[in-house]
């Protein structure tokens, strides 16, 4: 026997020789293994599922780590598996909990801490960069149902105010704030686009829902609301702004007397060639709804600047007003009377 000392584990050195390993000890309670190279502890098995380690107490095993094939159905032995009977808790800088996956699969961080989750490419030069894709629902082709992507801000307790959801740019130096804000959804549902400034709209009560498009602090920049459509046909819908009274009863028909839709502004395409030269124009339509009546066209501004009130084209037999940029202008008294008052700037 060589190197005999307390607690050393014995290994065979020959048919008759034994060595007490100084780097492998067991004192009845604790096993210590020390090495002088990497790969100090190697676990191997002839089982096709691969090796893993069980951790437990009093003969009951609660947690496991190793080749995933032996821990859960689905993955293979080349996957790393972590299996816990209850929660998974991750700590850094000592016993400081940073992240937890509970037994139901929810991921959380300790209350009161500032959380930073980042995906970054720490390399530099051409092509360096990283992207983060967050997808809800099943993988494509799995035959499972779709899922919702839920982004939520918390408030901690019932007396605290709910937070906002913010989108923007961060330079990576501090993962807890934005260097530039692009979009914010406030805790009362307002949508603020751009690096918005103070509220200047009429919402002093804070009970309205607001969409604010802010151009920023640079002179000449402005907020733009763009509504786009695509059509080669004449009189096709290009963009619509609608106004609704949710207290009305009908949500399916714009011509119903109880329709929730009570007004709209709509852009219609204007083309005589099915837009063959990709140069179509647009007419602008203003529709309103009277009480106990259906939505109708009250104002119609065509592509050459002619304004029709109560009609959409020139017609002496239709009640309304026709205002032309270069005259004459007509006011029709009634649909059936045929009486017309004309104003002609050339006479």
PDB file of C-alpha atoms in Angstrom, residues 68-77 79:
ATOM      1  CA  UNK A  68     -31.466  14.038 -21.924  1.00  0.00           C
ATOM      2  CA  UNK A  69     -32.599  10.733 -23.439  1.00  0.00           C
ATOM      3  CA  UNK A  70     -32.565   9.109 -20.011  1.00  0.00           C
ATOM      4  CA  UNK A  71     -34.409  12.005 -18.330  1.00  0.00           C
ATOM      5  CA  UNK A  72     -37.347  12.741 -20.603  1.00  0.00           C
ATOM      6  CA  UNK A  73     -38.978  11.247 -23.686  1.00  0.00           C
ATOM      7  CA  UNK A  74     -38.201  12.997 -26.964  1.00  0.00           C
ATOM      8  CA  UNK A  75     -34.642  14.357 -26.815  1.00  0.00           C
ATOM      9  CA  UNK A  76     -31.668  12.123 -27.534  1.00  0.00           C
ATOM     10  CA  UNK A  77     -28.479  11.335 -25.639  1.00  0.00           C
ATOM     11  CA  UNK A  79     -28.998  16.746 -25.749  1.00  0.00           C
TER      12      UNK A  79
END
